[in-house]
CSV table of C-alpha atoms in Angstrom, one decimal:
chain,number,residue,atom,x,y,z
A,1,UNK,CA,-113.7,12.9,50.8
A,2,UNK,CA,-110.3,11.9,50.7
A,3,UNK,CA,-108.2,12.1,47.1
A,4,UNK,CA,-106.7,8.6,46.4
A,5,UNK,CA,-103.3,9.8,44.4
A,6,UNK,CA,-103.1,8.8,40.4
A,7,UNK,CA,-100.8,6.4,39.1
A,8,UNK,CA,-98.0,8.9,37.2
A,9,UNK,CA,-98.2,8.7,33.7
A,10,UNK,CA,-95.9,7.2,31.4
A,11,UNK,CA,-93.9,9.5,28.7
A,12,UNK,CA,-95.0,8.3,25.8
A,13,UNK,CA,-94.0,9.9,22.2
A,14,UNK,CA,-97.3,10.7,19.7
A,15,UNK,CA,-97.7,6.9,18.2
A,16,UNK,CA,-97.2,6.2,22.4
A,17,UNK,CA,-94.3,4.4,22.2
A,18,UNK,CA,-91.3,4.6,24.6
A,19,UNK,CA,-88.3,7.0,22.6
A,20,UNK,CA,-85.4,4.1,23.3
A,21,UNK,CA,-88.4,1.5,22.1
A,22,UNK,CA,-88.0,3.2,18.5
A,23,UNK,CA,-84.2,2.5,17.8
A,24,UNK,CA,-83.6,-0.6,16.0
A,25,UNK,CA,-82.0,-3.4,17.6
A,26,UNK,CA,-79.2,-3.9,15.0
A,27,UNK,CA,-78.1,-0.4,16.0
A,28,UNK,CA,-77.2,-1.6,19.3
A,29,UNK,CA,-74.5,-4.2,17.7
A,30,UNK,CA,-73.0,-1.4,15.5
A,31,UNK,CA,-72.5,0.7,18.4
A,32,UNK,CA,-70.7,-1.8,20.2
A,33,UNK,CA,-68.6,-2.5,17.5
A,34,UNK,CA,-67.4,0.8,16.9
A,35,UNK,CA,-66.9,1.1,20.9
A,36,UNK,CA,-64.8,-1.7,20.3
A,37,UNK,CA,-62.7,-0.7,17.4
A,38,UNK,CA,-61.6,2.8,19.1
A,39,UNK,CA,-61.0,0.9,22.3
A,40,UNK,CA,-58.5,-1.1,19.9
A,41,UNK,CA,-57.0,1.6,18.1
A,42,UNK,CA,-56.6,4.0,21.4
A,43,UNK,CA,-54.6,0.8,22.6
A,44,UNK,CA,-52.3,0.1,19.9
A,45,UNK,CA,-51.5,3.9,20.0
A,46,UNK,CA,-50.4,3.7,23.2
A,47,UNK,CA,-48.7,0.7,22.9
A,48,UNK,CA,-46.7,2.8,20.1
A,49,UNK,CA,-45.7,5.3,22.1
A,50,UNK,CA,-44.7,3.6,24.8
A,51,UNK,CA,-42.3,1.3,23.0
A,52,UNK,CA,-41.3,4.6,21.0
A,53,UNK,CA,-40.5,5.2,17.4
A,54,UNK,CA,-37.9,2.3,16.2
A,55,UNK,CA,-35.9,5.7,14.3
A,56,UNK,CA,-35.5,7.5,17.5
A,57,UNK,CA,-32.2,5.3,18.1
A,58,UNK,CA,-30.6,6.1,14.5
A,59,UNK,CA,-31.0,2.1,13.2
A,60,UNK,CA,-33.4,2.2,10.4
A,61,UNK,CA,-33.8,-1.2,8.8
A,62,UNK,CA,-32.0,0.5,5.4
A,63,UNK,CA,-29.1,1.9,7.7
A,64,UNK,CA,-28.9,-1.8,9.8
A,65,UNK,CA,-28.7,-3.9,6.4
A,66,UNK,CA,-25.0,-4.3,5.4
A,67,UNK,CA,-23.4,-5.1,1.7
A,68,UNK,CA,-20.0,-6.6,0.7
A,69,UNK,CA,-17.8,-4.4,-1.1
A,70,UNK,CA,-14.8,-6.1,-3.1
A,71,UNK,CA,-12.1,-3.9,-4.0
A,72,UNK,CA,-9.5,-5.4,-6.6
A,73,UNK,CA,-6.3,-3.7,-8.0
A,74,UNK,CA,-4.6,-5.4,-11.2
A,75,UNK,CA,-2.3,-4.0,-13.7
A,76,UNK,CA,1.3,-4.5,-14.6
A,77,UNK,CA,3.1,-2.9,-11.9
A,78,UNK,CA,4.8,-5.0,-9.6
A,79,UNK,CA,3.6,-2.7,-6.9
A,80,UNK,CA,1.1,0.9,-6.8
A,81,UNK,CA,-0.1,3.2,-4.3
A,82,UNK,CA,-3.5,2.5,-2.9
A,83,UNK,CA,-6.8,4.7,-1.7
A,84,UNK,CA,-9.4,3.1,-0.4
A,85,UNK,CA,-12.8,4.2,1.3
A,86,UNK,CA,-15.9,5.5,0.6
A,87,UNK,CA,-16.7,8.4,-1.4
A,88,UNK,CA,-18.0,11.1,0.9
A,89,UNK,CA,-14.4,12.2,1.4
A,90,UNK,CA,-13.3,9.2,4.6
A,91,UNK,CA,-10.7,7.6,2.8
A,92,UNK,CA,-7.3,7.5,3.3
A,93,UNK,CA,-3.7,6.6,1.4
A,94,UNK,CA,-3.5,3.0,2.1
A,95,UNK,CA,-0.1,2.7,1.2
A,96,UNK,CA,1.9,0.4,-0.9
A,97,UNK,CA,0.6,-2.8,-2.3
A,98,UNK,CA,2.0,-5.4,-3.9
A,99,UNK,CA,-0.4,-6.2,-7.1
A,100,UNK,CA,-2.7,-8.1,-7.9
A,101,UNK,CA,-4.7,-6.9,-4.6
A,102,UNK,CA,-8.2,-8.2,-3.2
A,103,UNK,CA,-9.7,-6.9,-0.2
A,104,UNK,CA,-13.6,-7.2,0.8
A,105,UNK,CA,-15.6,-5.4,3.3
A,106,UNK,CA,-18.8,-4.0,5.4
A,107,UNK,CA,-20.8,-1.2,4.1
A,108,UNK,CA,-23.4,-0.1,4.9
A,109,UNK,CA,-26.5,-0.3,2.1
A,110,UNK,CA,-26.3,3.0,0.2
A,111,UNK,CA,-22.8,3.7,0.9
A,112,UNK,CA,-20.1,4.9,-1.6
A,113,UNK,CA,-17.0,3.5,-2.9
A,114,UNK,CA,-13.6,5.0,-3.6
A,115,UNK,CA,-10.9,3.2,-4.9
A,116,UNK,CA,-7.9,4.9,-6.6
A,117,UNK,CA,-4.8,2.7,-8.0
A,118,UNK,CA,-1.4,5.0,-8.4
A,119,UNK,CA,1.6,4.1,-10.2
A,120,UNK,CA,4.9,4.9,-7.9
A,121,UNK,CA,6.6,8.3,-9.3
A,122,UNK,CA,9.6,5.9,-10.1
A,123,UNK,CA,7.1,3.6,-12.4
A,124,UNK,CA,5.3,5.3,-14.6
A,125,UNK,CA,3.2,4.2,-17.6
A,126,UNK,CA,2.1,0.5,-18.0
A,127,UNK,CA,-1.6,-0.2,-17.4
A,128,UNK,CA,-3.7,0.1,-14.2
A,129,UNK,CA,-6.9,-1.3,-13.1
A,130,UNK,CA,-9.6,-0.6,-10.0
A,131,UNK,CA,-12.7,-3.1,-10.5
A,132,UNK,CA,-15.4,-2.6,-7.3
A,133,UNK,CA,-17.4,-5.5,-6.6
A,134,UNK,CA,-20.8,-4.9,-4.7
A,135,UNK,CA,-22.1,-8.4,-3.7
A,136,UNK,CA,-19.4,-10.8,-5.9
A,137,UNK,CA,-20.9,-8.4,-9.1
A,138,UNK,CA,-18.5,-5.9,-11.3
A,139,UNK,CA,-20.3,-2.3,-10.4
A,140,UNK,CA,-17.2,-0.4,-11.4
A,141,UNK,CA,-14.5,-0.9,-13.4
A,142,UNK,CA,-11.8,1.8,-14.7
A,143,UNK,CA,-8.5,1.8,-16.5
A,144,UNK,CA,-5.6,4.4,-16.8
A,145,UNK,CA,-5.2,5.6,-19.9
A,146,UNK,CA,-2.0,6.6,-21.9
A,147,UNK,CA,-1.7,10.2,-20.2
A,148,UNK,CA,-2.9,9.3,-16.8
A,149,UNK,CA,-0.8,6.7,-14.1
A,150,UNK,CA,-3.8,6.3,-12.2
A,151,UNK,CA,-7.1,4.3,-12.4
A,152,UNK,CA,-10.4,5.3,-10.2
A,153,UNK,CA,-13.3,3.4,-9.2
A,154,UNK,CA,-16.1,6.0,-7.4
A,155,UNK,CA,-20.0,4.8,-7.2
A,156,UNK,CA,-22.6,3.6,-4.5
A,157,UNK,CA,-23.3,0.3,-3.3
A,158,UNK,CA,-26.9,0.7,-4.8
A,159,UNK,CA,-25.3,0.7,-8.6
A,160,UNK,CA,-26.5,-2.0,-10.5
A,161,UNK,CA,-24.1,-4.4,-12.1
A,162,UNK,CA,-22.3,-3.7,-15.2
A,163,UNK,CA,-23.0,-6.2,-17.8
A,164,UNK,CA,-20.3,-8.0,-19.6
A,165,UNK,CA,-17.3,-7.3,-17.3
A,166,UNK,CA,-15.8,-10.6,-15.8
A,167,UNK,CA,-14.2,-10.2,-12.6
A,168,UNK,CA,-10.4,-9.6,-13.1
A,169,UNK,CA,-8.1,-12.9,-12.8
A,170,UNK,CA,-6.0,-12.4,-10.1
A,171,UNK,CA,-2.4,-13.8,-11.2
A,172,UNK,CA,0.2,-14.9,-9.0
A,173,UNK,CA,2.0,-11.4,-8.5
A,174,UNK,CA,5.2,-10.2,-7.2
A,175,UNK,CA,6.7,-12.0,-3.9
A,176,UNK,CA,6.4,-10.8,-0.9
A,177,UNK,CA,9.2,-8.9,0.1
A,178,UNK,CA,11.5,-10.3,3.2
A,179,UNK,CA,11.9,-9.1,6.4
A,180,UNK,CA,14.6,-6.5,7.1
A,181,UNK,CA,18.3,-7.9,8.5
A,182,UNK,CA,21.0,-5.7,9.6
A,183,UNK,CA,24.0,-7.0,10.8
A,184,UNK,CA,25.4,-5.9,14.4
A,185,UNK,CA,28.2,-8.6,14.7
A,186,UNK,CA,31.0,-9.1,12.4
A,187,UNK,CA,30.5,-11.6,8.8
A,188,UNK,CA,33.2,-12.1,6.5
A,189,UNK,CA,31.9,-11.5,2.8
A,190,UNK,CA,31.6,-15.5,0.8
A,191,UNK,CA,33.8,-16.4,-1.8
A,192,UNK,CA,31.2,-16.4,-4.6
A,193,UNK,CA,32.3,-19.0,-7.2
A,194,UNK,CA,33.1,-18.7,-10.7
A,195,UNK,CA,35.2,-17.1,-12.9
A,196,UNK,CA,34.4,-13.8,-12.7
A,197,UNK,CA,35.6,-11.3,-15.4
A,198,UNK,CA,38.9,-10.6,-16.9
A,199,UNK,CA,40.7,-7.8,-15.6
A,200,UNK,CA,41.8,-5.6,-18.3
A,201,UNK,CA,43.4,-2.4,-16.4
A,202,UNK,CA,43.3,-0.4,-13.3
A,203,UNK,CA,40.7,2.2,-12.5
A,204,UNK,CA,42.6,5.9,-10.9
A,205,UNK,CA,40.1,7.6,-8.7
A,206,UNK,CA,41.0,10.6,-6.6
A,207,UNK,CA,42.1,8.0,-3.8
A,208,UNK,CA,41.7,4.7,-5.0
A,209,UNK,CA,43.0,2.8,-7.4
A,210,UNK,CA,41.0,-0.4,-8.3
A,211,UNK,CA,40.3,-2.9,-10.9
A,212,UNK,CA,38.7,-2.3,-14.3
A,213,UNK,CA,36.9,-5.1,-15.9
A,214,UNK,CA,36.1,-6.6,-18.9
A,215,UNK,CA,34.2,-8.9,-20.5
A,216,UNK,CA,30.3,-7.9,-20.4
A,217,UNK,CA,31.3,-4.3,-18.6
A,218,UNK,CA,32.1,-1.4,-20.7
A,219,UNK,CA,34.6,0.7,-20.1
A,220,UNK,CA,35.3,2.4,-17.1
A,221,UNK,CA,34.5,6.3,-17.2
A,222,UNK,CA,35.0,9.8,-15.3
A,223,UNK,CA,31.5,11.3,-14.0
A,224,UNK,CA,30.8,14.7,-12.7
A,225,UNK,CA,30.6,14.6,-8.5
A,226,UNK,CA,28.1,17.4,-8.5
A,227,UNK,CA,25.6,16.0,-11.0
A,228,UNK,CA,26.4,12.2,-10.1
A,229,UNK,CA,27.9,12.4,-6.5
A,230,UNK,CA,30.9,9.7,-7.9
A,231,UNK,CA,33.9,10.7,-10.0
A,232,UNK,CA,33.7,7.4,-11.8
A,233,UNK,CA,31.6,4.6,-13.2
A,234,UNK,CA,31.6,1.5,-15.0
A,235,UNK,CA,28.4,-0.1,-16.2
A,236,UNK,CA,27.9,-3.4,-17.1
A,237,UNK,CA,25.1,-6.2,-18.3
A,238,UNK,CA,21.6,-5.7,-16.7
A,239,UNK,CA,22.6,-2.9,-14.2
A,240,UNK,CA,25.5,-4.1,-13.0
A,241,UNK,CA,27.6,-0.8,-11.6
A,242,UNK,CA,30.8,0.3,-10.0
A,243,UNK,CA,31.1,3.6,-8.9
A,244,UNK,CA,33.8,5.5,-6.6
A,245,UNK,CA,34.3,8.8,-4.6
A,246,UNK,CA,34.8,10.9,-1.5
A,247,UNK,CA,32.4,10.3,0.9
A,248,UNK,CA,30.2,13.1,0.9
A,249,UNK,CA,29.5,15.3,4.1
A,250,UNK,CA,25.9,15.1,4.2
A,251,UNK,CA,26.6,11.0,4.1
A,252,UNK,CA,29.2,11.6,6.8
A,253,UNK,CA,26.8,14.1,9.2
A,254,UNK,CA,23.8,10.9,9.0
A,255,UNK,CA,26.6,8.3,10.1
A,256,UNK,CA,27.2,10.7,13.3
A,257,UNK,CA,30.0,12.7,11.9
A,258,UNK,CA,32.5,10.9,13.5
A,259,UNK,CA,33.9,8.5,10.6
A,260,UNK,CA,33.7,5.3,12.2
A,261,UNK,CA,33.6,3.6,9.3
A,262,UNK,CA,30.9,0.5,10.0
A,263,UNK,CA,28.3,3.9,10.3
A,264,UNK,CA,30.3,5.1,7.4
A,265,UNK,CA,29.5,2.3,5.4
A,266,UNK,CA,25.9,1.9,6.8
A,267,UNK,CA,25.1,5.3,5.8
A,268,UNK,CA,26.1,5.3,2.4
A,269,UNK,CA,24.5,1.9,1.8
A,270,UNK,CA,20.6,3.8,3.3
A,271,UNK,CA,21.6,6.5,1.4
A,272,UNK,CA,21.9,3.7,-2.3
A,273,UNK,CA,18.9,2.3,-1.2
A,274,UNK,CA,16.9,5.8,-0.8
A,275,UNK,CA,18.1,6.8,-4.3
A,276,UNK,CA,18.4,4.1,-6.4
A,277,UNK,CA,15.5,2.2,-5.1
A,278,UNK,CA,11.6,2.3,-5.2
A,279,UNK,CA,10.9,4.4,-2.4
A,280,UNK,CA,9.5,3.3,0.4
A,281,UNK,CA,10.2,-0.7,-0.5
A,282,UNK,CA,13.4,-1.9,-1.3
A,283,UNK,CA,14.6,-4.0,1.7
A,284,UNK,CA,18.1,-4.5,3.4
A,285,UNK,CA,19.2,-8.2,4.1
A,286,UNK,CA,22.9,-7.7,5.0
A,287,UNK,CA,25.0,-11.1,4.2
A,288,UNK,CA,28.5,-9.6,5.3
A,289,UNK,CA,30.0,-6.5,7.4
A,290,UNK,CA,33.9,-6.7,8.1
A,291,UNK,CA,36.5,-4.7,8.9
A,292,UNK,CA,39.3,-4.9,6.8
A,293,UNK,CA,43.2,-3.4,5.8
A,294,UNK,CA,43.8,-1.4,2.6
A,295,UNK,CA,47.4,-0.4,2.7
A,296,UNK,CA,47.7,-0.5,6.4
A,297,UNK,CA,44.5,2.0,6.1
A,298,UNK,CA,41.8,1.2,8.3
A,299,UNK,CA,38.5,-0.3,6.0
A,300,UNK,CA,35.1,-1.8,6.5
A,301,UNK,CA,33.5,-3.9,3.9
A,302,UNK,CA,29.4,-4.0,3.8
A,303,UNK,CA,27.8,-6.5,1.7
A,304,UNK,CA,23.7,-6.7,1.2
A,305,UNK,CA,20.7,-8.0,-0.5
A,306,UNK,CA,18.5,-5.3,-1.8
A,307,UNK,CA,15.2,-7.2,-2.5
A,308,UNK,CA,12.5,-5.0,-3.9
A,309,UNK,CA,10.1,-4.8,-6.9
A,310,UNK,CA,10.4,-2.2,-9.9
A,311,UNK,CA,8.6,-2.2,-13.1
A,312,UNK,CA,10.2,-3.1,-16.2
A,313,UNK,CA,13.6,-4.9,-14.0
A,314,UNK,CA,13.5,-8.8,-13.9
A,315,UNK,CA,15.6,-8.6,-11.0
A,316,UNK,CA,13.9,-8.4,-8.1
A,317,UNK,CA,17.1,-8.6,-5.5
A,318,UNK,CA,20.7,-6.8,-6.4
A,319,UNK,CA,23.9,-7.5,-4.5
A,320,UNK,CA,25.2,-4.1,-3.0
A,321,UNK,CA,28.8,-3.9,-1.8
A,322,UNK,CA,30.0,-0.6,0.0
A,323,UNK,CA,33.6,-0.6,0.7
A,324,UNK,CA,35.1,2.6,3.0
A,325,UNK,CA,38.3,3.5,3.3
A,326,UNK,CA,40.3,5.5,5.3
A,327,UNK,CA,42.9,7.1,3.1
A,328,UNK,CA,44.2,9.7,5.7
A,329,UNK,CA,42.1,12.4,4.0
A,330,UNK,CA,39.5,14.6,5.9
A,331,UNK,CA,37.1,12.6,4.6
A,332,UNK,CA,37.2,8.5,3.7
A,333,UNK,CA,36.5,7.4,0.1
A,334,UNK,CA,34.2,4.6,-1.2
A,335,UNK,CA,33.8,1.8,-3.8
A,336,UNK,CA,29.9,0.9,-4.3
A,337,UNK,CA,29.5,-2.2,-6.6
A,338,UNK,CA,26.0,-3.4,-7.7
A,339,UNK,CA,25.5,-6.7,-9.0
A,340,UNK,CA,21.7,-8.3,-9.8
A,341,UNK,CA,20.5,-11.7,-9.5
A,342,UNK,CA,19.8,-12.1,-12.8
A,343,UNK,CA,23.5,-12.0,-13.8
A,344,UNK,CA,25.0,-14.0,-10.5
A,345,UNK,CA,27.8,-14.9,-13.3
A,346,UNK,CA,29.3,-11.5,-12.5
A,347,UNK,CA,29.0,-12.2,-8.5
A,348,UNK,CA,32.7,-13.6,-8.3
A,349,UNK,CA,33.7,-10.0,-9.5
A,350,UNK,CA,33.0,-8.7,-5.8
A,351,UNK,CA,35.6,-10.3,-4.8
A,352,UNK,CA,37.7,-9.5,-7.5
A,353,UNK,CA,37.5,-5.7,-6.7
A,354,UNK,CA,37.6,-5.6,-3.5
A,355,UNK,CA,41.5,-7.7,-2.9
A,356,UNK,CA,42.3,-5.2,-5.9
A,357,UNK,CA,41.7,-1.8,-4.1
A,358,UNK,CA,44.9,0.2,-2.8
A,359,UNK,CA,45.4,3.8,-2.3
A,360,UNK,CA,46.7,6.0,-4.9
C-alpha cells in the first residue's frame, strides 16, 4: 500500500496559539517608536561631531561678548602721568596727559581694569581722581589722599555699579600745548612796547656788566655757581628772573664744543627748559635768533616762548631770552632773562637789558 505523506504540523504553544500571535499589538507601535527615537539621537550625535565642539576654536560666547570700559582722569593738575590697561599685569605707562582725560574701549566680558593717575615729581600734592566706567556706569572710583600723589582704579568688568557716584564733570582743562618751532634763519628780536622798568644801577658779573632794575624787581644779588650754576640773580613779580654766568662746560660739550655761539645759545636755552620746566612738556616756539655786537665781541641773541603747564603757575607760556657773548675768555658768558605772560608789562625790559650789556 503506498503511504500518502501527512500534512506537517503547525508549532503551536499549550493554549495552541502561534508565539508572535500572543504579543499585543500596541507593542508593535512602542517598538517602532523607540527604533525611531535612537535612530534620531544616533543622528544628532553625529551631526555634533561632525560640525565639532563650538570651544575647540577658543570663542566661547562669554569670551566673544565685548563691554565698554570708560577710563576718566580728573583732578587739579594741569597735567599727570597715566597707566592704563587691564589688571593681569598688560598695561603700560601711557604717558603724559593733559587733565581732565576720557578715553573708552573694548574688553572683553570678565576682563580687568587698571587705571593709575600720577602727579609729575615737579607737582606734587593737589587732588587726583581715576573713575572706571563699565557700560556708561561708575564701577570704580578712587582718590589720592593727603600722603599719596597717586589715585588707582583696579576691578573687573563684571563689578556691579557703585551707587551714588555721578560720573565726574569733565571741565574745560589746560590747552593743548603748540607745536615745536626752532628757528634756522636769522629773526631780529620785536621791540616790545611799553615802558618797561626804571633802571636803577648797573649789575658787575665776572664778564658782564648789565642793567639792574627797579620797580617790581628786587634787588639784584650774588649766587653761588656751584649750588646755582649763575653768579647772579635778580627776581622779580610772578617769576620774572635774570641771571648771569660763564657758560658752563658740560653746556659747551652739548653745543659741539666748538663755541659757535647760535649752538651756544641753543644749548643753554634746552638746557633752561630741561631744568626749569615740567619735564617732558614744556615746548620751544622761538620768536627771534640774531647775531649781534657787544663791544666789538661777537654775540647771538635767542629769544623763545616756553609754553607748558605747571600746577599752582597761572602762566602757562614765559618769554626766555639767552644772550651769549664772546668776551675773549676760554669760555663765552651768558645773560638768561625770564619774563611770563602774566606780567607782559615787564616785556619791554628785554630790550632794555639786552642794548645795556658791555663787557667788564
Amino acid at each position: 500500500m503506498t503511504q500518502t505523506s501527512q500534512p506537517r504540523r503547525a508549532f503551536h504553544s499549550g493554549r495552541g496559539k502561534k508565539t508572535f500571535d500572543r504579543i499585543p499589538g500596541g507593542f508593535y507601535l512602542l517598538g517602532a517608536l523607540v527604533i525611531l527615537f535612537e535612530v534620531v539621537t544616533l543622528g544628532a550625535v553625529g551631526l555634533a561631531l561632525a560640525v565639532g565642539d563650538p570651544s575647540d576654536d577658543g570663542a566661547s560666547p562669554d569670551k566673544e561678548r565685548r563691554v565698554e570700559v570708560t577710563y576718566i582722569a580728573t583732578g587739579d593738575h594741569p597735567s599727570v602721568d597715566l597707566t592704563v590697561g587691564e589688571a593681569n599685569g598688560n598695561h603700560e605707562p601711557h604717558g603724559v596727559v593733559i587733565l581732565p582725560y576720557r578715553k573708552t574701549v573694548e574688553l572683553a566680558a570678565g576682563a580687568g581694569f587698571y587705571l593709575e593717575v600720577r602727579s609729575r615729581e615737579d607737582q606734587d600734592g593737589g587732588t587726583l581722581t581715576c573713575t572706571v566706567l563699565v557700560g556708561g556706569k561708575v564701577v570704580q572710583q578712587a582718590h589720592s589722599s593727603p600722603d599719596s600723589s597717586s589715585a588707582t582704579c583696579v576691578g573687573s568688568t563684571e563689578d556691579a555699579p557703585q551707587r551714588g557716584i555721578p560720573v565726574p564733570t569733565l571741565t574745560p582743562g589746560a590747552s593743548p600745548l603748540p607745536e615745536e618751532r626752532r628757528l634756522t634763519g636769522t629773526v631780529k628780536v620785536p621791540d616790545y612796547p611799553g615802558e618797561g622798568s626804571p633802571v636803577i644801577g648797573t649789575v658787575t658779573d665776572s664778564s658782564l656788566n648789565y642793567a639792574e632794575l627797579g620797580g617790581t624787581w628786587d634787588r639784584s644779588r650774588t649766587l653761588d655757581p656751584v649750588f646755582d650754576g649763575f653768579t647772579r640773580k635778580q627776581e622779580g613779580r610772578q617769576r620774572a628772573l635774570v641771571k648771569s654766568t660763564q657758560v658752563d662746560e658740560d653746556i659747551m660739550a652739548a653745543a659741539g664744543g666748538t663755541g659757535e655761539l647760535r649752538g651756544v645759545a641753543g644749548a643753554v636755552m634746552d638746557e633752561r627748559r630741561r631744568y626749569e620746566y615740567p619735564r617732558d612738556q614744556a615746548v620751544l616756539v622761538d620768536v627771534a635768533s640774531q647775531p649781534l655786537k657787544v663791544d666789538g665781541r661777537d654775540a647771538w641773541l635767542l629769544v623763545s616762548e616756553i609754553h607748558f603747564h605747571k600746577r599752582g603757575v597761572p602762566s602757562t607760556m614765559d618769554l626766555n631770552a639767552v644772550l651769549v657773548v664772546d668776551t675773549g675768555r676760554v669760555r663765552p658768558s651768558v645773560l638768561w632773562v625770564v619774563l611770563p605772560e602774566t606780567n607782559k608789562k615787564l616785556w619791554p625790559d628785554l630790550n632794555t637789558l639786552v642794548t645795556s650789556v658791555r663787557l667788564r
